[in-house]
Amino acid sequence: VQIWTSALSLLAVLRRDCNGAARELVEAQERAFEEFLRQDYVVTVALDSAIATLGRRLLRAHSRLKKHQDAGHLAVAVDHNLDALHTWDKENLLPLNGKVLRRDGTPLTICEPPPPVGKQEDMFAAPPGTAASKEFSAAAAASTSTNPAAGENK
């Protein structure tokens, strides 16, 4: 199994969404993400002019696609005939499931990632004991008590 990603991920994963509020990742979290991308099973694809051009064409062809970053990730999946594009983006990407053709003419599967197997550390969680951690925990508790499904929409 391999994970493919656009080099755009290195730029896009700068902030995390914490109950609707943008928060900067601490340096240790950024390093953990960079280390993850250096694993042997992760393939990082350069965002070259061919991928960027394909992304622009995908933006034009699919009105649901609103963000140029999403178009870049989608272009990588299309150009490299990837089996699936995993995302939690219910607004822009998930509605395109089966509607975008890969380079080989096969409809691209766009779906949510499968649940993790075994115990996995959340590299984007606020470090324990920090103000951000306490804030995040309080926000998570508040959202859980008012909306049990709050954890589903990333």
Tab-separated table of C-alpha atoms in Angstrom:
chain	number	residue	atom	x	y	z
A	1	VAL	CA	0.000	0.000	0.000
A	2	GLN	CA	1.227	3.464	-0.858
A	3	ILE	CA	-0.028	6.918	0.009
A	4	TRP	CA	0.343	9.472	-2.776
A	5	THR	CA	0.144	13.187	-2.095
A	6	SER	CA	0.870	16.417	-3.859
A	7	ALA	CA	3.857	18.467	-2.703
A	8	LEU	CA	1.156	21.069	-2.113
A	9	SER	CA	0.414	19.168	1.117
A	10	LEU	CA	3.626	20.558	2.591
A	11	LEU	CA	2.171	24.047	2.231
A	12	ALA	CA	-1.485	23.240	2.893
A	13	VAL	CA	-1.006	21.564	6.272
A	14	LEU	CA	-0.049	24.664	8.212
A	15	ARG	CA	-3.144	25.071	10.350
A	16	ARG	CA	-5.678	22.746	11.871
A	17	ASP	CA	-9.344	23.412	12.344
A	18	CYS	CA	-10.247	23.456	16.025
A	19	ASN	CA	-14.000	23.833	16.356
A	20	GLY	CA	-14.077	26.256	13.439
A	21	ALA	CA	-11.073	28.305	14.531
A	22	ALA	CA	-7.780	28.280	12.667
A	23	ARG	CA	-4.794	27.578	14.894
A	24	GLU	CA	-1.165	27.424	13.895
A	25	LEU	CA	0.533	24.079	14.283
A	26	VAL	CA	3.407	24.084	16.712
A	27	GLU	CA	6.831	23.352	15.288
A	28	ALA	CA	6.859	19.775	16.624
A	29	GLN	CA	3.604	19.031	14.775
A	30	GLU	CA	5.011	20.445	11.541
A	31	ARG	CA	8.127	18.276	11.931
A	32	ALA	CA	5.969	15.197	12.628
A	33	PHE	CA	4.022	15.811	9.413
A	34	GLU	CA	7.207	16.339	7.397
A	35	GLU	CA	8.622	13.115	8.862
A	36	PHE	CA	5.433	11.268	7.917
A	37	LEU	CA	5.843	12.388	4.299
A	38	ARG	CA	9.396	10.986	4.295
A	39	GLN	CA	8.204	7.414	4.939
A	40	ASP	CA	8.994	4.841	2.230
A	41	TYR	CA	5.301	4.191	1.554
A	42	VAL	CA	4.511	7.878	0.895
A	43	VAL	CA	4.971	9.199	-2.647
A	44	THR	CA	5.084	12.988	-2.887
A	45	VAL	CA	4.336	14.259	-6.395
A	46	ALA	CA	5.752	17.591	-7.537
A	47	LEU	CA	3.261	20.225	-8.566
A	48	ASP	CA	4.771	20.948	-11.975
A	49	SER	CA	3.294	22.948	-14.852
A	50	ALA	CA	1.521	19.902	-16.323
A	51	ILE	CA	-0.240	19.109	-13.010
A	52	ALA	CA	-1.058	22.810	-12.459
A	53	THR	CA	-2.532	23.072	-15.956
A	54	LEU	CA	-4.611	19.947	-15.410
A	55	GLY	CA	-5.780	21.376	-12.067
A	56	ARG	CA	-6.879	24.599	-13.760
A	57	ARG	CA	-8.790	22.599	-16.380
A	58	LEU	CA	-10.472	20.559	-13.645
A	59	LEU	CA	-11.525	23.787	-11.908
A	60	ARG	CA	-13.112	24.986	-15.139
A	61	ALA	CA	-14.805	21.643	-15.887
A	62	HIS	CA	-16.283	21.018	-12.415
A	63	SER	CA	-18.206	23.886	-10.831
A	64	ARG	CA	-18.278	22.057	-7.441
A	65	LEU	CA	-14.498	22.351	-7.295
A	66	LYS	CA	-13.879	25.755	-5.695
A	67	LYS	CA	-10.351	25.687	-4.261
A	68	HIS	CA	-7.175	25.673	-6.310
A	69	GLN	CA	-5.474	23.536	-3.632
A	70	ASP	CA	-8.137	20.843	-4.046
A	71	ALA	CA	-7.720	21.049	-7.829
A	72	GLY	CA	-3.993	20.400	-7.377
A	73	HIS	CA	-4.599	17.285	-5.286
A	74	LEU	CA	-7.293	16.108	-7.714
A	75	ALA	CA	-4.955	16.662	-10.687
A	76	VAL	CA	-2.307	14.435	-9.079
A	77	ALA	CA	-4.865	11.634	-8.602
A	78	VAL	CA	-6.142	11.997	-12.173
A	79	ASP	CA	-2.710	12.242	-13.806
A	80	HIS	CA	-1.265	9.247	-11.946
A	81	ASN	CA	-4.369	7.032	-12.302
A	82	LEU	CA	-4.648	6.608	-8.540
A	83	ASP	CA	-7.227	4.139	-7.225
A	84	ALA	CA	-8.881	6.678	-4.925
A	85	LEU	CA	-8.635	10.194	-3.550
A	86	HIS	CA	-9.337	10.209	0.200
A	87	THR	CA	-10.799	13.364	1.679
A	88	TRP	CA	-13.215	14.657	4.301
A	89	ASP	CA	-14.169	17.609	2.068
A	90	LYS	CA	-17.926	17.103	1.760
A	91	GLU	CA	-18.449	20.434	0.009
A	92	ASN	CA	-15.939	20.424	-2.853
A	93	LEU	CA	-14.409	17.008	-3.447
A	94	LEU	CA	-16.707	14.209	-2.234
A	95	PRO	CA	-19.556	15.295	-4.571
A	96	LEU	CA	-17.177	14.643	-7.503
A	97	ASN	CA	-16.924	10.915	-6.737
A	98	GLY	CA	-17.111	9.016	-10.040
A	99	LYS	CA	-17.568	12.249	-12.042
A	100	VAL	CA	-13.889	12.916	-12.766
A	101	LEU	CA	-12.058	10.645	-15.173
A	102	ARG	CA	-8.496	9.539	-14.523
A	103	ARG	CA	-5.996	9.824	-17.360
A	104	ASP	CA	-6.788	6.186	-18.340
A	105	GLY	CA	-10.513	7.051	-18.684
A	106	THR	CA	-11.632	5.268	-15.497
A	107	PRO	CA	-13.857	7.269	-13.112
A	108	LEU	CA	-11.884	8.348	-10.036
A	109	THR	CA	-13.203	7.161	-6.692
A	110	ILE	CA	-13.325	10.069	-4.226
A	111	CYS	CA	-14.240	8.934	-0.733
A	112	GLU	CA	-13.538	9.390	2.949
A	113	PRO	CA	-10.464	7.560	4.229
A	114	PRO	CA	-11.016	4.209	5.898
A	115	PRO	CA	-10.919	4.210	9.705
A	116	PRO	CA	-7.453	3.750	11.201
A	117	VAL	CA	-6.320	0.246	12.063
A	118	GLY	CA	-5.024	-0.123	15.600
A	119	LYS	CA	-3.901	2.727	17.807
A	120	GLN	CA	-2.552	5.718	15.905
A	121	GLU	CA	-1.212	8.943	17.282
A	122	ASP	CA	-2.832	12.165	16.069
A	123	MET	CA	0.087	14.269	14.851
A	124	PHE	CA	-2.163	17.337	14.693
A	125	ALA	CA	-3.483	17.139	18.237
A	126	ALA	CA	-2.390	19.983	20.464
A	127	PRO	CA	0.573	18.989	22.628
A	128	PRO	CA	-0.526	17.876	26.136
A	129	GLY	CA	-0.374	20.526	28.831
A	130	THR	CA	-0.401	23.489	26.431
A	131	ALA	CA	-2.986	26.251	26.395
A	132	ALA	CA	-4.010	25.045	22.942
A	133	SER	CA	-4.532	21.526	24.329
A	134	LYS	CA	-6.803	22.782	27.119
A	135	GLU	CA	-8.671	25.012	24.684
A	136	PHE	CA	-9.060	22.149	22.204
A	137	SER	CA	-10.249	19.739	24.931
A	138	ALA	CA	-12.817	22.258	26.183
A	139	ALA	CA	-14.041	22.937	22.640
A	140	ALA	CA	-14.251	19.200	21.885
A	141	ALA	CA	-16.222	18.563	25.087
A	142	ALA	CA	-18.617	21.407	24.293
A	143	SER	CA	-19.178	20.242	20.720
A	144	THR	CA	-19.658	16.627	21.829
A	145	SER	CA	-22.320	17.564	24.329
A	146	THR	CA	-24.290	19.602	21.787
A	147	ASN	CA	-23.574	17.596	18.637
A	148	PRO	CA	-22.547	13.930	18.973
A	149	ALA	CA	-21.608	13.802	15.269
A	150	ALA	CA	-19.260	16.808	15.455
A	151	GLY	CA	-16.217	14.596	15.036
A	152	GLU	CA	-17.387	13.424	11.622
A	153	ASN	CA	-17.034	16.695	9.756
A	154	LYS	CA	-13.398	17.624	9.289
